Each structure stands twice: as C-alpha cells, then as structure tokens.
Short mmCIF file of C-alpha atoms in Angstrom, two decimals:
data_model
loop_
_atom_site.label_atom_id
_atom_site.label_comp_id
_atom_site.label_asym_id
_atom_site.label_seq_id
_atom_site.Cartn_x
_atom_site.Cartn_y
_atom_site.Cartn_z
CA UNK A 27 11.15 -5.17 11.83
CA UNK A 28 7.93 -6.28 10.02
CA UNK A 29 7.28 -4.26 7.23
CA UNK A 30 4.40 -3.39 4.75
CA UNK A 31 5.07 -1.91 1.62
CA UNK A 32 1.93 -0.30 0.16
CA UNK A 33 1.49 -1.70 -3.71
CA UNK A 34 3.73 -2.97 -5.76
CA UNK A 35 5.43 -0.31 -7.70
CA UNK A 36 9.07 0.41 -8.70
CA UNK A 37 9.69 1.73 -5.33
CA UNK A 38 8.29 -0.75 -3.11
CA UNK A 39 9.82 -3.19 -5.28
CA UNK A 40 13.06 -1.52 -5.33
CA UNK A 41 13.51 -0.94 -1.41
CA UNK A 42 11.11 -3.29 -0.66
CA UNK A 43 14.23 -5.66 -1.79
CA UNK A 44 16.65 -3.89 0.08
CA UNK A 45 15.16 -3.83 3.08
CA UNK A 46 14.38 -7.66 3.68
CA UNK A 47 18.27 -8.15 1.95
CA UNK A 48 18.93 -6.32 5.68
CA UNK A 49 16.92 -9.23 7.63
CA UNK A 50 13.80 -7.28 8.28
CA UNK A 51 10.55 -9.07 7.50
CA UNK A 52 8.72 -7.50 4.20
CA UNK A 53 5.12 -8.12 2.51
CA UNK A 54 3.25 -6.12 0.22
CA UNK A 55 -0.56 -4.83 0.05
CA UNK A 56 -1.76 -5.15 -3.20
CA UNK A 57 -5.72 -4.84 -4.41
CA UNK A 58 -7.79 -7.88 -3.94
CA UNK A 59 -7.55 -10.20 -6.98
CA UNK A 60 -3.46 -9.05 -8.06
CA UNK A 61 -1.52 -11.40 -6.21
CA UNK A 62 -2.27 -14.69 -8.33
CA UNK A 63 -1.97 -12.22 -11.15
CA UNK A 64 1.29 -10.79 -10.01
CA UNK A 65 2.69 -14.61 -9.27
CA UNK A 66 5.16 -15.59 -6.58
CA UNK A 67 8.10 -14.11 -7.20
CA UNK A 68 9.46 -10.67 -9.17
CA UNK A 69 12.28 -10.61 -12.20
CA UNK A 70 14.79 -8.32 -10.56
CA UNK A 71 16.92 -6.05 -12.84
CA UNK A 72 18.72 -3.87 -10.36
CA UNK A 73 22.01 -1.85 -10.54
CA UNK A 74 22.45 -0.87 -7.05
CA UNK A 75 24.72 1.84 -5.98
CA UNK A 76 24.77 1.75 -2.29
CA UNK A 77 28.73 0.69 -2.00
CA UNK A 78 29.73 1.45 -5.51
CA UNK A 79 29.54 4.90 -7.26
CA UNK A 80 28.80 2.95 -10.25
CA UNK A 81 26.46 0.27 -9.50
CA UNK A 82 26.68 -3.38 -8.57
CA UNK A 83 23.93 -5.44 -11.48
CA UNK A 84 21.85 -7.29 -9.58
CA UNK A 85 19.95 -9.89 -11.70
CA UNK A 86 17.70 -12.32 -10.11
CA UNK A 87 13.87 -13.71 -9.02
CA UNK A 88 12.94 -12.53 -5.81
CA UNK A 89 10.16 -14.85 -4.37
CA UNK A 90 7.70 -12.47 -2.27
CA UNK A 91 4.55 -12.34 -0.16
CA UNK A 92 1.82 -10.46 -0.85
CA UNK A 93 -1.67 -9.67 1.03
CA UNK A 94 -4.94 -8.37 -0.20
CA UNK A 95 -6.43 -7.29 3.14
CA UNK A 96 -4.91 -5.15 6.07
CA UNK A 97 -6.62 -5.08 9.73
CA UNK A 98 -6.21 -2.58 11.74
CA UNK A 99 -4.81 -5.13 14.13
CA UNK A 100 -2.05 -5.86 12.29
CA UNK A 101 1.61 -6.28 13.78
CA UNK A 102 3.59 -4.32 11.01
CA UNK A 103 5.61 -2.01 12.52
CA UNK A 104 6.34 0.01 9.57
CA UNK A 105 4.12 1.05 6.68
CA UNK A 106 5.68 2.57 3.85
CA UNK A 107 3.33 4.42 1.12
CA UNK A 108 4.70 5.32 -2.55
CA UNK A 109 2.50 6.20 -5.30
CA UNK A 110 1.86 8.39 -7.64
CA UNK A 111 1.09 12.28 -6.59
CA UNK A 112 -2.47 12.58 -7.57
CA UNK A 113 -3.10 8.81 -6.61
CA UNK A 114 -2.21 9.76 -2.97
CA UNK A 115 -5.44 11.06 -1.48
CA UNK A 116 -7.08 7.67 -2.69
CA UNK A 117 -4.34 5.51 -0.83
CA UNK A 118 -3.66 7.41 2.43
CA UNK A 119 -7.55 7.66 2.45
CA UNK A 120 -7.77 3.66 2.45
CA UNK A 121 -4.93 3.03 4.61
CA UNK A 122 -6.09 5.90 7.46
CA UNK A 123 -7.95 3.46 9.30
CA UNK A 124 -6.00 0.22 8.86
CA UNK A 125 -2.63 2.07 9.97
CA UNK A 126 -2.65 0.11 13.38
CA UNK A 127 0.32 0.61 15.22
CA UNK A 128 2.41 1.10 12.45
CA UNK A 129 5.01 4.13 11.66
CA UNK A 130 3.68 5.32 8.46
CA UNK A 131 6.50 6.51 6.13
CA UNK A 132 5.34 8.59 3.27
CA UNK A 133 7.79 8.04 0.60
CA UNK A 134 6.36 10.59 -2.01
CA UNK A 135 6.49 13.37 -4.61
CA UNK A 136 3.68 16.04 -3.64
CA UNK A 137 2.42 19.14 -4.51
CA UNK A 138 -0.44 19.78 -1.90
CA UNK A 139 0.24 21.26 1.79
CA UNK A 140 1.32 18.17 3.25
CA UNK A 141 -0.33 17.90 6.60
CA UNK A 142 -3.57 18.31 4.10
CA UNK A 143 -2.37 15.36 2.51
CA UNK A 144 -2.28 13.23 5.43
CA UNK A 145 -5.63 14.26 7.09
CA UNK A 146 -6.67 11.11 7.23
CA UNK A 147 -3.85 9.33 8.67
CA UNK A 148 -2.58 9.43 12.74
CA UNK A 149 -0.44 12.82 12.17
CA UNK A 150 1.64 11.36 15.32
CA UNK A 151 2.85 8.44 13.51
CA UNK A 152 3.74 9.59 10.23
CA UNK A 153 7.42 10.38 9.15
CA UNK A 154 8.41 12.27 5.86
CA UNK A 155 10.49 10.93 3.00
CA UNK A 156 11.88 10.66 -0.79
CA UNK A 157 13.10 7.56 -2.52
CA UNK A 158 16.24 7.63 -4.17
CA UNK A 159 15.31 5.11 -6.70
CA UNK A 160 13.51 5.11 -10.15
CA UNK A 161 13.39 2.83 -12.91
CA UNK A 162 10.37 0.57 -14.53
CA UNK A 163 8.93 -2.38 -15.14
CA UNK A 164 9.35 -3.56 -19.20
CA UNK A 165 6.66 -5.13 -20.92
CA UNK A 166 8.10 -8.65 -20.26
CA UNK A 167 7.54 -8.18 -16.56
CA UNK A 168 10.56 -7.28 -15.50
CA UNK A 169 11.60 -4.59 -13.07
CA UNK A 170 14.87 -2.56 -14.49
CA UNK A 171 15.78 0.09 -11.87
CA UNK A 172 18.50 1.71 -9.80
CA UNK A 173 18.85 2.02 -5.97
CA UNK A 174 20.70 4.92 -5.13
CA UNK A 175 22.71 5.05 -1.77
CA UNK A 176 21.34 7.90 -0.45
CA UNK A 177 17.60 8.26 0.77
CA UNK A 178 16.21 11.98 1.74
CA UNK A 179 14.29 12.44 5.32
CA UNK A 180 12.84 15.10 6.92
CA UNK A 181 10.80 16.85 9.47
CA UNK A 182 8.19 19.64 9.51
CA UNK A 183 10.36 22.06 11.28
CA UNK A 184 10.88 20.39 14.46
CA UNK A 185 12.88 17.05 15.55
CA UNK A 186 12.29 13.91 14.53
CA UNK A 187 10.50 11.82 16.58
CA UNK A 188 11.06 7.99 18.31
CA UNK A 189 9.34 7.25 15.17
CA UNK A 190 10.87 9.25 12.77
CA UNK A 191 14.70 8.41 14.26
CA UNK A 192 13.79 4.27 14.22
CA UNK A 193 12.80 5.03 10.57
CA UNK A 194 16.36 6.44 10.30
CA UNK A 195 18.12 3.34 11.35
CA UNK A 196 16.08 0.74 9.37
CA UNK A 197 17.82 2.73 6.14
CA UNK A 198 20.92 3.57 7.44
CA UNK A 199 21.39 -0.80 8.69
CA UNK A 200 20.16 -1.49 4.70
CA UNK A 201 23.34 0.66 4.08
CA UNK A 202 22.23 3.91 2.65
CA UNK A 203 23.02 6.80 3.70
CA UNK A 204 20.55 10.07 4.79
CA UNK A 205 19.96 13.40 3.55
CA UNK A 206 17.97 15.13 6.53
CA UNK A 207 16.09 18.07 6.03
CA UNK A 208 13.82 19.87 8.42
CA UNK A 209 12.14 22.05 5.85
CA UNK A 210 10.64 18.96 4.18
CA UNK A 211 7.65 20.89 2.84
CA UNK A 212 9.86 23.25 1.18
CA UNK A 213 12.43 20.40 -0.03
CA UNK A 214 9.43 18.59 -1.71
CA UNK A 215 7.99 21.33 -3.88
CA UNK A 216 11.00 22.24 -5.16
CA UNK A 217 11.58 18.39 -5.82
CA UNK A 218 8.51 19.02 -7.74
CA UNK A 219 9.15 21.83 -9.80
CA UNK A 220 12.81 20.32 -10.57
CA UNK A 221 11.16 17.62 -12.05
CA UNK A 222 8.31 19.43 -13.77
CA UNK A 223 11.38 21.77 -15.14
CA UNK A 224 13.16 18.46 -16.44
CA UNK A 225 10.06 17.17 -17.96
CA UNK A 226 9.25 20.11 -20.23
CA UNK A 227 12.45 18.76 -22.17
CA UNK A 228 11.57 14.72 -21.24
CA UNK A 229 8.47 14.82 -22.97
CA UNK A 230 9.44 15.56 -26.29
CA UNK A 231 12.28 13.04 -26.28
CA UNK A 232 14.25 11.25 -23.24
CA UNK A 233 16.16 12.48 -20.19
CA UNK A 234 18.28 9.85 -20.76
CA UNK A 235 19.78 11.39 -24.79
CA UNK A 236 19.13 15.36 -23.09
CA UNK A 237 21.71 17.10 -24.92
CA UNK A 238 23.65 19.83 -22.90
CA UNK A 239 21.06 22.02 -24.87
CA UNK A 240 18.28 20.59 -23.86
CA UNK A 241 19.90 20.63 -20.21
CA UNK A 242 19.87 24.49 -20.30
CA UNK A 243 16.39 25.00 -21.22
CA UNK A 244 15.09 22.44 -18.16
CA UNK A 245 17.91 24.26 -16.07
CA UNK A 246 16.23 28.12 -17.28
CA UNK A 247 12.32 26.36 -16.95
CA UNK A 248 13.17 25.38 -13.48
CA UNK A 249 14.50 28.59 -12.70
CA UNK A 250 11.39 30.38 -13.80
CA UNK A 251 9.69 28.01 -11.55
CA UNK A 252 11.45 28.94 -8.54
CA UNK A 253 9.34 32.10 -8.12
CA UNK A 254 6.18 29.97 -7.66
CA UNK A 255 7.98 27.93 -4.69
CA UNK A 256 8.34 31.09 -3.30
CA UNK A 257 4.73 32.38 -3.64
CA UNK A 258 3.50 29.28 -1.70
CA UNK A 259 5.74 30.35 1.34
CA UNK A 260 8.60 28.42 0.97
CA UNK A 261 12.57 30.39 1.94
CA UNK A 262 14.77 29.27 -0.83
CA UNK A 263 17.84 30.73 0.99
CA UNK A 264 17.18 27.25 3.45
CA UNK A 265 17.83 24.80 0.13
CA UNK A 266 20.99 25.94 -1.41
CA UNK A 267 22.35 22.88 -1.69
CA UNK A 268 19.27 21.11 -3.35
CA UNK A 269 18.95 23.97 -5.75
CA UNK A 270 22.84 24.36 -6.58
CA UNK A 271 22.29 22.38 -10.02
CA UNK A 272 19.54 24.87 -11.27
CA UNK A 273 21.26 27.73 -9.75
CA UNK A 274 25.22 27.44 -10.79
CA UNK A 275 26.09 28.96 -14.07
CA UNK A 276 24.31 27.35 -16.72
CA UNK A 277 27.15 27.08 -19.22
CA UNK A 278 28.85 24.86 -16.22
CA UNK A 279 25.46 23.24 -14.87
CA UNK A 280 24.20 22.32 -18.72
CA UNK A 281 26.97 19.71 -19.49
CA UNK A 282 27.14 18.47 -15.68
CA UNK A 283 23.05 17.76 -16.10
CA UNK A 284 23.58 15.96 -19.78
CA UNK A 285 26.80 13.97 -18.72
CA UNK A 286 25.03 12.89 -15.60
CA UNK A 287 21.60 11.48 -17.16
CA UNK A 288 23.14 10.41 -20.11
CA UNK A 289 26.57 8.78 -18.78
CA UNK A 290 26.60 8.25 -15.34
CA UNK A 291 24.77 4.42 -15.14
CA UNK A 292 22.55 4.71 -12.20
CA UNK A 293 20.94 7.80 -13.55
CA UNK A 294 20.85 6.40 -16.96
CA UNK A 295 18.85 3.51 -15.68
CA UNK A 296 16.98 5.31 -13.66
CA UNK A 297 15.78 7.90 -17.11
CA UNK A 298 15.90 4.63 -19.66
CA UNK A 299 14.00 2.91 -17.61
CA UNK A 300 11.08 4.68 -16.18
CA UNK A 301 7.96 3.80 -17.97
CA UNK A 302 4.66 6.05 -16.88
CA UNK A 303 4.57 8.94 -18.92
CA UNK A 304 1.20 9.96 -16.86
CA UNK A 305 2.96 10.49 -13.85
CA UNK A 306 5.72 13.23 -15.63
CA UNK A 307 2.46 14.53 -17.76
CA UNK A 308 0.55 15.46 -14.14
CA UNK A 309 3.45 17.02 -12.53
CA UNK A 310 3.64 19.51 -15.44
CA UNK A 311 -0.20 19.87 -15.59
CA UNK A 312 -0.50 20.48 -11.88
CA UNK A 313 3.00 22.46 -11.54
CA UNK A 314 1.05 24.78 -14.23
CA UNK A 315 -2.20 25.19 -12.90
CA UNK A 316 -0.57 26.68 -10.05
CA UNK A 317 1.15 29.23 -11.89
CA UNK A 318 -2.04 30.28 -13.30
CA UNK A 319 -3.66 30.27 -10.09
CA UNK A 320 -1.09 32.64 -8.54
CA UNK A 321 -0.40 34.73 -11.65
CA UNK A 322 3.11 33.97 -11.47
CA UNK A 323 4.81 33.90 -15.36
CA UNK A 324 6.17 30.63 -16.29
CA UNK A 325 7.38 30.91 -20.35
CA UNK A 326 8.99 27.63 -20.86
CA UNK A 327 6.19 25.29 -18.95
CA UNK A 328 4.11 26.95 -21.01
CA UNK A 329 5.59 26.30 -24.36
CA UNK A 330 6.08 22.80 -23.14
CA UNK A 331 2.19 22.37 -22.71
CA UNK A 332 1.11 20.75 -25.54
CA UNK A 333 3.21 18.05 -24.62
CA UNK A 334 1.26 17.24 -21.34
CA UNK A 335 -2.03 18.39 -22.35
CA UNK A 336 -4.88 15.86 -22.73
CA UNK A 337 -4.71 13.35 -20.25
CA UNK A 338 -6.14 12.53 -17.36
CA UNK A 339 -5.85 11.49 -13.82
CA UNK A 340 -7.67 9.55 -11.52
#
C-alpha cells in the first residue's frame, strides 16, 4: 500500500517507520520549504514493544522521502493525519480537497463533535483512530519514542467499512494488535479528559517521577471530569474497560498508575520523552472551558489552572 503520512511529527515518524518496516510504500507531506531543512534521513531512538512487553531499542537513521505538494490526483491509498487537537481544523481543512482516492485515517486526540471536525473531508472515506505511541524529538534532532503494540480503532456506531476493515489489516500485518470500539466519539473524550486529569499533576513536575500521590489526585481530577463526558451525551456504562484505571479503588489504582509511568519502560519513554508542553497546556484549557460552559464543577482542574494559563494556540 502507498501511504502518506501527514507532517512529520512523533507519530508519523513513529508508525510512519513501522509501517514501511511491513513493505508498504511510505512518504510524508511536509510544508513547502522543510524538507531540505528536515534532511534525508531521521535519527531513530525507538523502544518498540510490539513482540516484547518490555521493548526491543531500536537505534538507527532511517533515510525517508518527503513531498511538499499533494494533487488531488495522487495514487496514495492511505492518508493518515496526526496533529495536534486545536491544529486539526487547519490540516483537515488543507487536505479536504487533495484527499483523492485515499482512505483518510484520523489518528487524533479531539475534543469537538467529530463529524464537525471532518466537515471538510469525504465523510465516506474517513476511518477513526488513536496512536499508541508518544515520545519526542530532543534538541539534537533526534526522535526518542515508544511504539506500543496495540493501536485503538473505531466506528461511529455502525460497522466498519471496506475502508475502515483494509485500515485494520495494514496494522494488524505491521504486527500490532487492535482495540475496536464502536463508540469512538465517546472513547475519545474520555481519552481527553484522562489526559487533561493526568496533566493537572504533569504540569507542575513529570508524569514520568508521579508519585503514587500525585497518581491519586490525577486519578480523583479525572473522576470529577467524568461528569462533563456525560453532559456532552456520552454512556459511560459502554467504556468500562477504558475507564477501569480511574474507576478501581484509588488506594489500588494510585500505585498501579505511579509504577506504570515511572517503571514500566515503554511508558517511561513515552512521559520522559514527550516534549510540547502546549499541546498538554490546551487540553487542560479547552477540557476547562467546557466545564464552565456547562456549569459542571471541576475542583482539581481548577486548582491546576495556573499551570496552563497564558498560552496560546494557533
């Protein structure tokens, strides 16, 4: 398969790898003017986890291609788009009329409705999901991340599509395996309030040293964020699983959250590693505005705000 991964950020980088390691034919879009900046090839730092629970290092320089214009009559047959929440209008905007032929997977955190956030692009082409990746790139250049094994896809309540079920096998033959869920609106706000609960503690220091202390208050801040989720339509009852870490006993789910970001290696890279304090900034900021908005009492975000107050985004 010929694929196009939008930009050049940790996670088209990350699967963008994966994906040609598993013989399929990858490029990247980038703006006019980056790829001589950018060079030929990327320093690779990866720990992937796909066959081992603990990671396999990957170290190396992975020569790529990049382009700086897209057609509409281009032969990809998969687009993949990954950026950052409120830089998504922008990009989906841009790419709506160059999509082509193309299956468009959107690979991304949101907090808008998201059939609103794809107005602009073929609604019949597009299939829904969440990396399973994170890391950064250091100030030397190089990318330090970790590829999980499992990626998360879903539907808008109803079956996946031809689309949607070749999108499926492209991950599962680059050896990762699929969480499906076919409330994916639901499954990605609560993503986003997870993280926006995490971040309250983030900001002041690191996931990646949370104490089991610090665990507990992102566990009770995500907990007081559930309500919200639930204001905006979405049936909890249909995400158990998802929400089991915020949800279990938090003398037994503090520890389990510290020993996992702070122990477990692919989650420690993942937390050490990630390097765009906007991004976790914005998903508090927006995260709170819609508490506000809908009246709905959120203590610990917040007490958290002067942490993530007085940015911007573009």
């Amino acid at each position: 398969m010929k694929i196009l991964m939008f930009g050049r950020g940790v996670i088209a980088v990350t699967y963008g790898w994966a994906l040609e390691r598993a013989g399929h034919q990858v490029e990247f879009y980038v703006r006019p003017g980056r790829a001589a900046a950018y060079g030929e090839a990327i320093e690779l730092d990866l720990l992937d986890a796909r066959r081992r629970p603990w990671g396999r290092r990957v170290a190396e320089r992975w020569p790529v291609r990049y382009r700086e214009s897209l057609e509409p009559d281009h032969d990809f047959d998969l687009i993949v788009l990954s950026v950052q929440h409120y830089g998504f209008a922008e990009a989906a905007a841009f790419l709506g009329p160059r999509v082509g032929g193309a299956t468009v997977l959107v690979f991304n955190n949101l907090w808008v409705e998201p059939l609103t956030a794809i107005e602009h692009l073929p609604a019949d082409q597009v299939a829904w999901g969440f990396p399973g990746a994170g890391g950064g790139f250091g100030d030397d250049g190089v990318l330090r991340a970790a590829l999980l094994p499992v990626v998360f896809l879903g539907t808008l309540d109803r079956p996946p599509t031809e689309r949607e079920r070749a999108v499926r096998q492209v991950f599962r033959g680059a050896g990762f395996k699929i969480q499906e869920n076919a409330d994916f609106r639901g499954w990605l706000w609560i993503h986003f309030v997870q993280n926006a609960g995490l971040h309250t503690r983030s900001l002041r220091g690191s996931l990646s040293t949370l104490t089991p202390g610090d665990a507990r208050e992102a566990i009770l801040a995500t907990r007081e964020l559930l309500p919200l989720v639930e204001a905006r339509g979405v049936d909890l009852r249909r995400h158990r699983a998802s929400l089991l870490p915020f949800t279990a006993p938090v003398w037994l789910a503090a520890p389990a959250l510290s020993w996992l970001l702070r122990r477990f290696p692919p989650a420690r890279r993942v937390t050490q590693a990630h390097a765009n304090p906007e991004e976790l900034r914005a998903v508090c900021r927006d995260t709170l505005a819609e508490a506000r908005r809908r009246g709905v009492p959120v203590p610990r975000l917040e007490a958290a705000e002067p942490y993530f107050i007085g940015s911007t985004t573009s």
